[in-house]
Structures are given as structure tokens and as C-alpha cells.
């Protein structure tokens, strides 16, 4: 017997190599997360505007801009959560204690104290505390599905010698940290601890993976840079103009600030953030928790859904699918409880698994499937045992590949033997037929082997059953063959429909699994993911290919089998390099690195490990693969709405810029003060902007389109024309309103008369109030048009967006307040307006709707008579 390390040797190794724990980066503080939220080009522009406002003692302007910056950052931080939670979850997975032999004595020690060379004692129910090389294995089975994707416990063999490049699941002489013993016992020597273990390598991969910017974040960053450049150009142009017109430089600096403010949609960051946050709340209703706020929009751009097999596309529950008895193969759902009683009873009695009253199970998943088959036909294990209690047994071992139990009932003794089909058949001398017990013939064996082969070809795991009547003792010779069962971890019922829906929406489904290629292909074929074996590739072959070769081949592949966590990451990266937006779905520890690498990682909430859930961007609380389709639909709708909001907000900004610049070019004072522009951008525009962000969409139409190109601009050509066109029109009516009051006083629309009228005291404030009112209210009417940019407002159901109704009413009342409430009048430099003036200005502000209807009518007529 190996005495193990001495206490002194272990202490020296522990001091040299450190504890058997997983390292991690220091988690981000809330301050660091807050600073990350502020690291956006558009936020920089707002910061500069705030700083210049403070410099010019425009405190109220600075406070408003500062409030927007803080609101946007706080919402983002609240939704973000802890960035390094994945590694914390990995730590929790580590086994707290282990049975260790040191100095020849077995003691229980904290797993963190283990060192390379320690001898670990393994027994059923124990978690593996470090990576081990087995030195003894007695009927040892280890559950490795979370690490390798293997759907059933792996039978270990200490004497097995794997190939040097064998994947984890094929290293039968090894056991890995965080996996667990389900059956048998054994011993192993520690070969790796902490970050050197296979789970440690996964932790390092998670640690090293960079957070990806979403497509929307990239587009908004580009937009921010463009707007920043526009603001700088405007300021320079104004100073040049000030020199030519010999204006006061300080006055023009204030005007330049106003124009810079007009160039930036200050409400946009908050609108986008709040729209995404509201999307998160809607996704909760369809059983989806989003951990990273921008991920909501990314869903809409997903073009490839990569999914782990075990527990994601399948139920992670071994289930009997086929049965062979009395010369025929049947579905497990079509058995006769009386005719096939002996098959059902035999497999249930010859097993050690149990199914508890609360639905939980104990034992090997293969044996649990046999118990579940009996329960399906009304026979519980407890009932069968009470009628025929076990009196003796021969436990399963890997050499015999069989298990035998001896029972006694009112008719005498009998035994059941279950195990590998070829071993059962080799030891059978008779067979149970419809006409009773008969000697087994070569024809019988051929028929049985054909049935077993058919099951194997469909990736079913085949077990045989035989019995002996009235034996004197437990024996495995001269058996009477009863039948076969074929079992598999079956596909989730909803997964097939989801794959079809993805296909209709232009989204490809790819299976990535650590399981065997035959099993993977069989499931993929049932789900409609793959049709031929040529669409499948094993992980070992990925290692033999160059990156260029793999990149060329990855487009034609739908199934990747026997892959390691490193392979999964490589597959995701290869698809991303092809320009796809990749979603990765999984539930195991082995999925965590690829979940973090993907554009959006999706973990299962019920069966998923803590590691997978923490590495993912979103978690499905119902473990339903089909929920991803609902989430993608929501993501596409959110992107459409955000685009509406951006086009709407920028039309307003464009209108402000044109009206301001045109007025200054004419030699007049600016038609709007900086604080008035901020009011329109933050209040009057943001309220309907939010309402557009939660607008209802035609879901069927959205999901019938292919995914959008992640590189496409936020503005299509029609969007750009609409932004410029309506922006120019809003500028025109704002300028018209601005000039109306001095023209009325002058009794003339001659420019010289209007310019003289502006010299009178109070005229500028009154004219600016007109311009301010028309700009704000026209935006409210324009927002109604934006709900359906290609159709009439009369064809839109206005009641299905109650937020727009509230936004319009509230926006109008607030616009009245800034001209009628005393302290607001002073703050915004406005004047009180009469009822007649409000009616007149509202009529002007209504004109965007008139323009929209003219465009729709003209477009309809053109299509009918010209196109």
C-alpha cells in the first residue's frame, strides 16, 4: 500500500506551490464600474459642455447636463452586476474536504491543503478535490458532464493508457477537480492543484477573455465621435463668423456653446440605457435574466446560435427510447405492462438506483432510466422489491460488464442479469418467446444482434437482460435471454421547434459538445441541425488544422463533438472572425470560457452550474432552449425602436443647428438659449424618445427577416433622408415662429424692419419664446409620425403605445409650464403667452404631421401610377 507523502513533505510543497485554490483578478469596485460607464465619446462631449457652462457661470445648464451624465451611469452600474462573479462561482465549486493518506494514515483535510503527490481516497458521493491519476479503481464511475459534456458517468480504469492527445473524456485513468464519484471506489495521486488543474485552466480562460463591445455600442461610439467633430466644426465656424460680422467674442462663445449643445442629443445616452433596461424587464416575463444591459440589443443581431448538447438541447436525463422483446422492437412508449412485465421488472430489480417521492433520484443515471421505465407502467421500485426482495447479488464490474441480483417471491427464487448485450447473449442458452421458454438459436441471436445494431446506429446505449429460474446461487451462466433496451439523453421537446424558428429567422444553429460524435450526430439529426455526417467534426481534428484551414471549413459544419473548452472558444472565435454575431448556450463548467468569449453567452438557470450562469450575459430561468427565440425577437424589436428614437432625436438636433446657424448668418441673435435647447433635448424630446423605445412591432415581420449586418450604420439611406428632411423642416418652422413676433410689431416681413424691431426691449425674449415653443411642441407631433415612418398616422393604432400618449400630454403641459410658471419663466428666459398665441404656435407646430401625410400620399400615388 502506498503510504503517501509525509507531513513535512506536504508542508514544504504547500509552501512552495501554494494552496489548492483558484486565483482570480481583484473584482471591480463600484467606482471602477461607474468610471467604465462614463468612458463613452458622447459622455465626453456632455462633460465638456458642462465644464464650459460652469466656466461661463451658466450653473443651471451645468447642473442639468451633470444630472444626465450621473443618471445614465447609475442605471448602467445597477444593471451590470459583479464583473468577476464567474471566478467566485468556480471557487465555490471546489471540494471543501478530502480523504488523504499521509504518513500511512487516512485523514480528512481541507481540499485547499492538498499538494501534488498526495494520495486521495475516492468513494461514492465524494467530489474530486484536485486533478488525479488513478492508481486503483474498483467499479469506479465518475460524473463528468459539467466538465466534458459526457451524458453518462464515465467508467474509470486505473490501468488504462490513453493516447497523448486524448480529450479529457477519453482519459479513463484520470479524475478531475469538481467532478464527482457516483459509483464504486478508488485511489488516485494528485498530479495538479489550483490553477494548474483542468478547471483552473478554464478559470484562466474566463479571466483572460475580454468583454466584447456590442454592435450598438460600437455604432453609438461612432455616432458620438461624429457629433463631437460636428460640435468642434460648428464652434470654429462661429468664431470665424464672429470675426467677419465684428460681433462680441464673449457673446459668440455663449452662442457657440448653445450650438455645441444643439449638436449633441443629450437625452440619447439616457434614452438608450432606459430602453435597454425596460427591455430587460420585459425579458424577465419570458423567463430570461439579462446580466449585461447592452446584451439585450445584441440578441437582435445574432446570426449563429452555438449550443452545448447535454442539458441544453437535451434533457440531461437518460431515458429508455426503444425496447426489444419477444422478437420485436418497440418504442418505450408502446410496451404492454403485462406482456412485457418481465423486461420492465427485471431491469428495475437489477439496479441500485432509487427514485424518491419528491421526484429526485439517487444512483447511476442509466439505472435511474430503468427505474423510470417501470414507473411509467405503474411499477415502483419499492413495490417490486416488496414482492421479490433481493437476497444476494454480484455487483457490476468493468471486466464482466454485468450485474446480477438474486430474488425470492412466492413462486421461488430467480435472478436477473443485466449488462453489455454481447456478454448477456454469449452466456444465454435459452430465450423467452411468445410461446414460452425455448433453446436459443443462431437465428435468434442474429435477430437480437440486428436489433442491437439498429439501436446503436441511432446512438442509443444498449443494455441486455436475462434471467435464471430457481437457481441455487447467484450465477451468470446458462441464462435465459429476455430482451434489450436502448437509451439516450433525449432532445428537449421544444428544441426542434426552436431550431426551425431560428432557421426561418436566418439564424444558424450549431451543436458543440464533449460527447461522442455518433451520439451528437443522432441528436443533431433529430433536431434538424445536421443532415449528413460530413457536417460533423471531432475536436481532435481541429488540433490538426491550421487556423486558416479551420476558418475555411467552419462555415460548412453544424456539429462539433468530443471538444474541449479550448476547442469551444476556438470555434466561437472562428465564427466571429467570419463576421457572425455568435450566441453560445451552455450549462456546464466546460462551457464557461466560450460563454464569455461569445458576443452573447446564454446559460441554463435550473440545470446550469454557477460558473456557467456567472460567465453568461443572460440566463434562461426555465431552461427552455426555445426561450432564446423569444429573446432574439425582443432584441430585434429593441434595436428597431432604438433606431426610431435616434432618428427622432437627431432630427430635432439637426433642426436646432440649422435654425441657430441660419439666424446668425442673417446677422440676428440666436433664436434659442442654451438652457432652452437643453430643455428640448432632455425633456421635450426624451419623453417621446422613450415612448418610441418601447413601441410595439410586427413580431412576425421582424422574425421573417435575416439578422442585420452588425457593421451596418445606424442610418440607412431613408433614415438619413428623413433626419435631414424633417430636421430642415422643423428648423424652417422654428425660424418662422422666431420671426413672427418682430414682423407683427414691425407690420412688415421686410428683413430690415424685422432687424429694427429686434432692438426694442423684450422683443428678443418674446421671439425666442415663440421659437422655443414651436420647436418643443413640433417634436411631440413629429414623434407620433415616427411610430410608422412609412405610413399614415391614421393607419397606426395609437392606443397600443399608451406611453406615447402620456409623453405627448406631459411634454405639452411641461412646455406650457416653462412659459407660465414664474420661477421657470425666470430660469428659461421666456415670457408668458396668451391663449391666442398658444393656439397659433400649436398650429405651426402641427405642420410635421401635415408634411408626413403629404409624403405618404405622394409616395402611394407614385407607386400606383409611375412604378
mmCIF file of C-alpha atoms in Angstrom, residues 29-237:
data_model
loop_
_atom_site.group_PDB
_atom_site.id
_atom_site.type_symbol
_atom_site.label_atom_id
_atom_site.label_comp_id
_atom_site.label_asym_id
_atom_site.label_seq_id
_atom_site.Cartn_x
_atom_site.Cartn_y
_atom_site.Cartn_z
ATOM 1 C CA UNK A 29 -15.233 48.266 -7.355
ATOM 2 C CA UNK A 30 -18.446 50.193 -7.899
ATOM 3 C CA UNK A 31 -16.301 53.266 -8.574
ATOM 4 C CA UNK A 32 -14.430 51.426 -11.340
ATOM 5 C CA UNK A 33 -17.725 50.240 -12.855
ATOM 6 C CA UNK A 34 -19.039 53.816 -12.677
ATOM 7 C CA UNK A 35 -15.940 55.147 -14.474
ATOM 8 C CA UNK A 36 -16.359 52.457 -17.161
ATOM 9 C CA UNK A 37 -19.912 53.678 -17.786
ATOM 10 C CA UNK A 38 -18.569 57.217 -18.281
ATOM 11 C CA UNK A 39 -15.969 56.071 -20.811
ATOM 12 C CA UNK A 40 -18.092 56.880 -23.876
ATOM 13 C CA UNK A 41 -17.453 59.546 -26.582
ATOM 14 C CA UNK A 42 -20.934 61.057 -26.192
ATOM 15 C CA UNK A 43 -20.458 61.348 -22.427
ATOM 16 C CA UNK A 44 -17.154 63.153 -23.033
ATOM 17 C CA UNK A 45 -18.977 65.756 -25.134
ATOM 18 C CA UNK A 46 -21.512 66.285 -22.343
ATOM 19 C CA UNK A 47 -18.663 66.678 -19.835
ATOM 20 C CA UNK A 48 -17.024 69.360 -21.992
ATOM 21 C CA UNK A 49 -20.367 71.197 -22.351
ATOM 22 C CA UNK A 50 -20.823 71.041 -18.566
ATOM 23 C CA UNK A 51 -17.285 72.367 -17.929
ATOM 24 C CA UNK A 52 -17.675 75.300 -20.352
ATOM 25 C CA UNK A 53 -21.090 76.132 -18.866
ATOM 26 C CA UNK A 54 -19.526 76.322 -15.397
ATOM 27 C CA UNK A 55 -16.704 78.476 -16.763
ATOM 28 C CA UNK A 56 -19.289 80.930 -18.158
ATOM 29 C CA UNK A 57 -21.262 80.788 -14.856
ATOM 30 C CA UNK A 58 -24.230 79.109 -16.574
ATOM 31 C CA UNK A 59 -24.779 76.984 -13.439
ATOM 32 C CA UNK A 60 -28.300 75.778 -14.260
ATOM 33 C CA UNK A 61 -27.106 74.443 -17.654
ATOM 34 C CA UNK A 62 -24.214 72.642 -15.994
ATOM 35 C CA UNK A 63 -26.480 71.073 -13.343
ATOM 36 C CA UNK A 64 -28.886 69.713 -15.969
ATOM 37 C CA UNK A 65 -26.088 68.177 -18.068
ATOM 38 C CA UNK A 66 -24.416 66.743 -14.942
ATOM 39 C CA UNK A 67 -27.697 65.125 -13.856
ATOM 40 C CA UNK A 68 -27.988 63.404 -17.255
ATOM 41 C CA UNK A 69 -24.425 62.046 -17.011
ATOM 42 C CA UNK A 70 -24.991 60.678 -13.490
ATOM 43 C CA UNK A 71 -28.409 59.158 -14.325
ATOM 44 C CA UNK A 72 -27.000 57.304 -17.319
ATOM 45 C CA UNK A 73 -24.016 55.954 -15.342
ATOM 46 C CA UNK A 74 -26.060 54.838 -12.323
ATOM 47 C CA UNK A 75 -28.584 52.901 -14.449
ATOM 48 C CA UNK A 76 -25.718 51.110 -16.216
ATOM 49 C CA UNK A 77 -23.923 50.188 -12.967
ATOM 50 C CA UNK A 78 -27.105 48.863 -11.344
ATOM 51 C CA UNK A 79 -27.706 46.525 -14.311
ATOM 52 C CA UNK A 80 -24.073 45.466 -14.731
ATOM 53 C CA UNK A 81 -23.603 43.443 -11.522
ATOM 54 C CA UNK A 82 -20.288 41.943 -10.462
ATOM 55 C CA UNK A 83 -17.919 41.556 -13.408
ATOM 56 C CA UNK A 84 -15.823 38.731 -11.931
ATOM 57 C CA UNK A 85 -18.589 36.589 -10.418
ATOM 58 C CA UNK A 86 -17.645 33.652 -12.681
ATOM 59 C CA UNK A 87 -14.398 33.053 -10.827
ATOM 60 C CA UNK A 88 -16.146 33.367 -7.479
ATOM 61 C CA UNK A 89 -18.521 30.617 -8.584
ATOM 62 C CA UNK A 90 -15.579 28.471 -9.664
ATOM 63 C CA UNK A 91 -14.149 28.807 -6.174
ATOM 64 C CA UNK A 92 -17.442 27.658 -4.659
ATOM 65 C CA UNK A 93 -17.258 24.501 -6.775
ATOM 66 C CA UNK A 94 -14.018 23.418 -5.115
ATOM 67 C CA UNK A 95 -14.375 20.476 -2.749
ATOM 68 C CA UNK A 96 -14.137 21.638 0.889
ATOM 69 C CA UNK A 97 -12.590 18.419 2.244
ATOM 70 C CA UNK A 98 -10.782 15.296 1.002
ATOM 71 C CA UNK A 99 -9.721 11.901 2.358
ATOM 72 C CA UNK A 100 -5.901 11.905 2.170
ATOM 73 C CA UNK A 101 -3.337 9.269 3.093
ATOM 74 C CA UNK A 102 -0.255 10.850 4.679
ATOM 75 C CA UNK A 103 2.327 9.068 6.804
ATOM 76 C CA UNK A 104 0.357 5.880 6.089
ATOM 77 C CA UNK A 105 -2.745 7.255 7.866
ATOM 78 C CA UNK A 106 -6.015 8.321 6.177
ATOM 79 C CA UNK A 107 -7.229 11.721 7.423
ATOM 80 C CA UNK A 108 -9.814 14.231 6.230
ATOM 81 C CA UNK A 109 -8.235 17.556 5.281
ATOM 82 C CA UNK A 110 -9.433 20.809 3.673
ATOM 83 C CA UNK A 111 -9.049 20.467 -0.111
ATOM 84 C CA UNK A 112 -7.070 23.724 -0.143
ATOM 85 C CA UNK A 113 -4.222 21.949 1.713
ATOM 86 C CA UNK A 114 -3.659 19.263 -0.940
ATOM 87 C CA UNK A 115 -0.360 19.142 -2.805
ATOM 88 C CA UNK A 116 0.986 17.261 -5.826
ATOM 89 C CA UNK A 117 1.865 13.714 -4.737
ATOM 90 C CA UNK A 118 -0.904 13.323 -2.142
ATOM 91 C CA UNK A 119 -2.849 10.043 -2.223
ATOM 92 C CA UNK A 120 -6.615 10.658 -2.323
ATOM 93 C CA UNK A 121 -9.203 8.052 -1.316
ATOM 94 C CA UNK A 122 -12.306 8.078 -3.546
ATOM 95 C CA UNK A 123 -15.766 6.738 -2.696
ATOM 96 C CA UNK A 124 -19.332 7.224 -3.943
ATOM 97 C CA UNK A 125 -20.694 10.691 -3.184
ATOM 98 C CA UNK A 126 -17.277 12.349 -2.893
ATOM 99 C CA UNK A 127 -16.257 15.288 -5.063
ATOM 100 C CA UNK A 128 -12.830 15.062 -6.686
ATOM 101 C CA UNK A 129 -10.668 17.658 -4.835
ATOM 102 C CA UNK A 130 -7.839 18.039 -7.406
ATOM 103 C CA UNK A 131 -6.707 16.507 -10.701
ATOM 104 C CA UNK A 132 -5.734 12.887 -10.075
ATOM 105 C CA UNK A 133 -4.047 9.996 -11.844
ATOM 106 C CA UNK A 134 -5.789 6.854 -10.650
ATOM 107 C CA UNK A 135 -3.689 4.114 -9.033
ATOM 108 C CA UNK A 136 -6.651 1.912 -8.105
ATOM 109 C CA UNK A 137 -10.225 1.675 -9.443
ATOM 110 C CA UNK A 138 -12.899 -0.761 -8.341
ATOM 111 C CA UNK A 139 -16.117 -0.350 -10.344
ATOM 112 C CA UNK A 140 -15.336 3.380 -10.254
ATOM 113 C CA UNK A 141 -17.702 5.696 -12.149
ATOM 114 C CA UNK A 142 -17.347 9.485 -12.191
ATOM 115 C CA UNK A 143 -19.903 12.094 -13.304
ATOM 116 C CA UNK A 144 -18.067 14.484 -15.655
ATOM 117 C CA UNK A 145 -20.904 16.055 -17.697
ATOM 118 C CA UNK A 146 -20.324 19.598 -16.427
ATOM 119 C CA UNK A 147 -16.641 19.413 -17.395
ATOM 120 C CA UNK A 148 -16.611 17.267 -20.553
ATOM 121 C CA UNK A 149 -20.228 17.142 -21.768
ATOM 122 C CA UNK A 150 -20.329 13.336 -21.366
ATOM 123 C CA UNK A 151 -24.003 12.497 -20.850
ATOM 124 C CA UNK A 152 -23.454 9.463 -18.566
ATOM 125 C CA UNK A 153 -20.961 8.752 -15.748
ATOM 126 C CA UNK A 154 -17.607 7.554 -17.073
ATOM 127 C CA UNK A 155 -16.323 4.168 -16.039
ATOM 128 C CA UNK A 156 -12.707 4.655 -14.890
ATOM 129 C CA UNK A 157 -9.791 2.241 -15.248
ATOM 130 C CA UNK A 158 -6.543 2.877 -13.365
ATOM 131 C CA UNK A 159 -4.643 0.580 -15.749
ATOM 132 C CA UNK A 160 -5.807 2.302 -18.940
ATOM 133 C CA UNK A 161 -3.188 4.157 -21.012
ATOM 134 C CA UNK A 162 -4.717 6.917 -23.172
ATOM 135 C CA UNK A 163 -3.159 8.491 -26.256
ATOM 136 C CA UNK A 164 -1.106 11.618 -25.606
ATOM 137 C CA UNK A 165 -3.679 13.806 -27.391
ATOM 138 C CA UNK A 166 -6.779 12.086 -25.998
ATOM 139 C CA UNK A 167 -9.585 14.507 -24.993
ATOM 140 C CA UNK A 168 -10.493 14.765 -21.310
ATOM 141 C CA UNK A 169 -13.474 12.453 -21.676
ATOM 142 C CA UNK A 170 -11.262 9.638 -23.009
ATOM 143 C CA UNK A 171 -8.636 9.773 -20.239
ATOM 144 C CA UNK A 172 -10.087 6.860 -18.296
ATOM 145 C CA UNK A 173 -7.167 6.713 -15.852
ATOM 146 C CA UNK A 174 -7.677 10.301 -14.647
ATOM 147 C CA UNK A 175 -10.149 12.144 -12.427
ATOM 148 C CA UNK A 176 -10.671 15.891 -12.441
ATOM 149 C CA UNK A 177 -11.303 18.554 -9.838
ATOM 150 C CA UNK A 178 -15.043 19.371 -9.233
ATOM 151 C CA UNK A 179 -16.326 16.134 -10.839
ATOM 152 C CA UNK A 180 -17.953 13.591 -8.507
ATOM 153 C CA UNK A 181 -17.905 9.852 -7.820
ATOM 154 C CA UNK A 182 -21.269 8.191 -8.487
ATOM 155 C CA UNK A 183 -20.309 4.526 -8.018
ATOM 156 C CA UNK A 184 -17.506 2.320 -6.742
ATOM 157 C CA UNK A 185 -14.263 3.341 -5.085
ATOM 158 C CA UNK A 186 -10.641 4.031 -5.892
ATOM 159 C CA UNK A 187 -7.427 5.855 -5.125
ATOM 160 C CA UNK A 188 -5.519 8.486 -7.035
ATOM 161 C CA UNK A 189 -2.350 10.542 -6.773
ATOM 162 C CA UNK A 190 -2.656 14.332 -7.101
ATOM 163 C CA UNK A 191 -0.981 15.498 -10.329
ATOM 164 C CA UNK A 192 -2.246 19.110 -10.417
ATOM 165 C CA UNK A 193 -3.708 21.599 -7.960
ATOM 166 C CA UNK A 194 -5.297 25.050 -8.113
ATOM 167 C CA UNK A 195 -4.802 26.931 -11.377
ATOM 168 C CA UNK A 196 -2.827 24.009 -12.876
ATOM 169 C CA UNK A 197 -5.922 21.759 -12.881
ATOM 170 C CA UNK A 198 -8.242 21.454 -15.868
ATOM 171 C CA UNK A 199 -10.816 23.569 -14.009
ATOM 172 C CA UNK A 200 -8.018 26.062 -13.270
ATOM 173 C CA UNK A 201 -7.261 26.337 -16.980
ATOM 174 C CA UNK A 202 -10.931 27.155 -17.550
ATOM 175 C CA UNK A 203 -10.731 29.792 -14.802
ATOM 176 C CA UNK A 204 -7.727 31.344 -16.555
ATOM 177 C CA UNK A 205 -9.576 31.366 -19.888
ATOM 178 C CA UNK A 206 -12.514 33.188 -18.278
ATOM 179 C CA UNK A 207 -10.096 35.579 -16.610
ATOM 180 C CA UNK A 208 -8.295 36.334 -19.884
ATOM 181 C CA UNK A 209 -11.404 36.766 -22.041
ATOM 182 C CA UNK A 210 -12.054 40.397 -22.939
ATOM 183 C CA UNK A 211 -15.527 41.888 -22.647
ATOM 184 C CA UNK A 212 -16.799 42.492 -26.174
ATOM 185 C CA UNK A 213 -18.499 45.710 -27.246
ATOM 186 C CA UNK A 214 -21.962 45.094 -28.643
ATOM 187 C CA UNK A 215 -22.774 46.221 -32.210
ATOM 188 C CA UNK A 216 -24.961 49.044 -30.838
ATOM 189 C CA UNK A 217 -22.198 50.231 -28.504
ATOM 190 C CA UNK A 218 -19.834 50.413 -31.485
ATOM 191 C CA UNK A 219 -22.351 52.328 -33.607
ATOM 192 C CA UNK A 220 -23.165 54.742 -30.766
ATOM 193 C CA UNK A 221 -19.440 55.294 -30.158
ATOM 194 C CA UNK A 222 -19.034 56.128 -33.872
ATOM 195 C CA UNK A 223 -22.049 58.471 -33.685
ATOM 196 C CA UNK A 224 -20.572 60.168 -30.624
ATOM 197 C CA UNK A 225 -17.301 60.813 -32.461
ATOM 198 C CA UNK A 226 -19.152 62.259 -35.465
ATOM 199 C CA UNK A 227 -21.269 64.533 -33.263
ATOM 200 C CA UNK A 228 -18.170 65.613 -31.357
ATOM 201 C CA UNK A 229 -16.471 66.536 -34.633
ATOM 202 C CA UNK A 230 -19.606 68.415 -35.746
ATOM 203 C CA UNK A 231 -19.655 70.374 -32.469
ATOM 204 C CA UNK A 232 -15.976 71.376 -32.910
ATOM 205 C CA UNK A 233 -16.513 72.408 -36.549
ATOM 206 C CA UNK A 234 -19.555 74.498 -35.556
ATOM 207 C CA UNK A 235 -17.634 76.302 -32.822
ATOM 208 C CA UNK A 236 -14.759 77.106 -35.207
ATOM 209 C CA UNK A 237 -17.191 78.272 -37.899
#
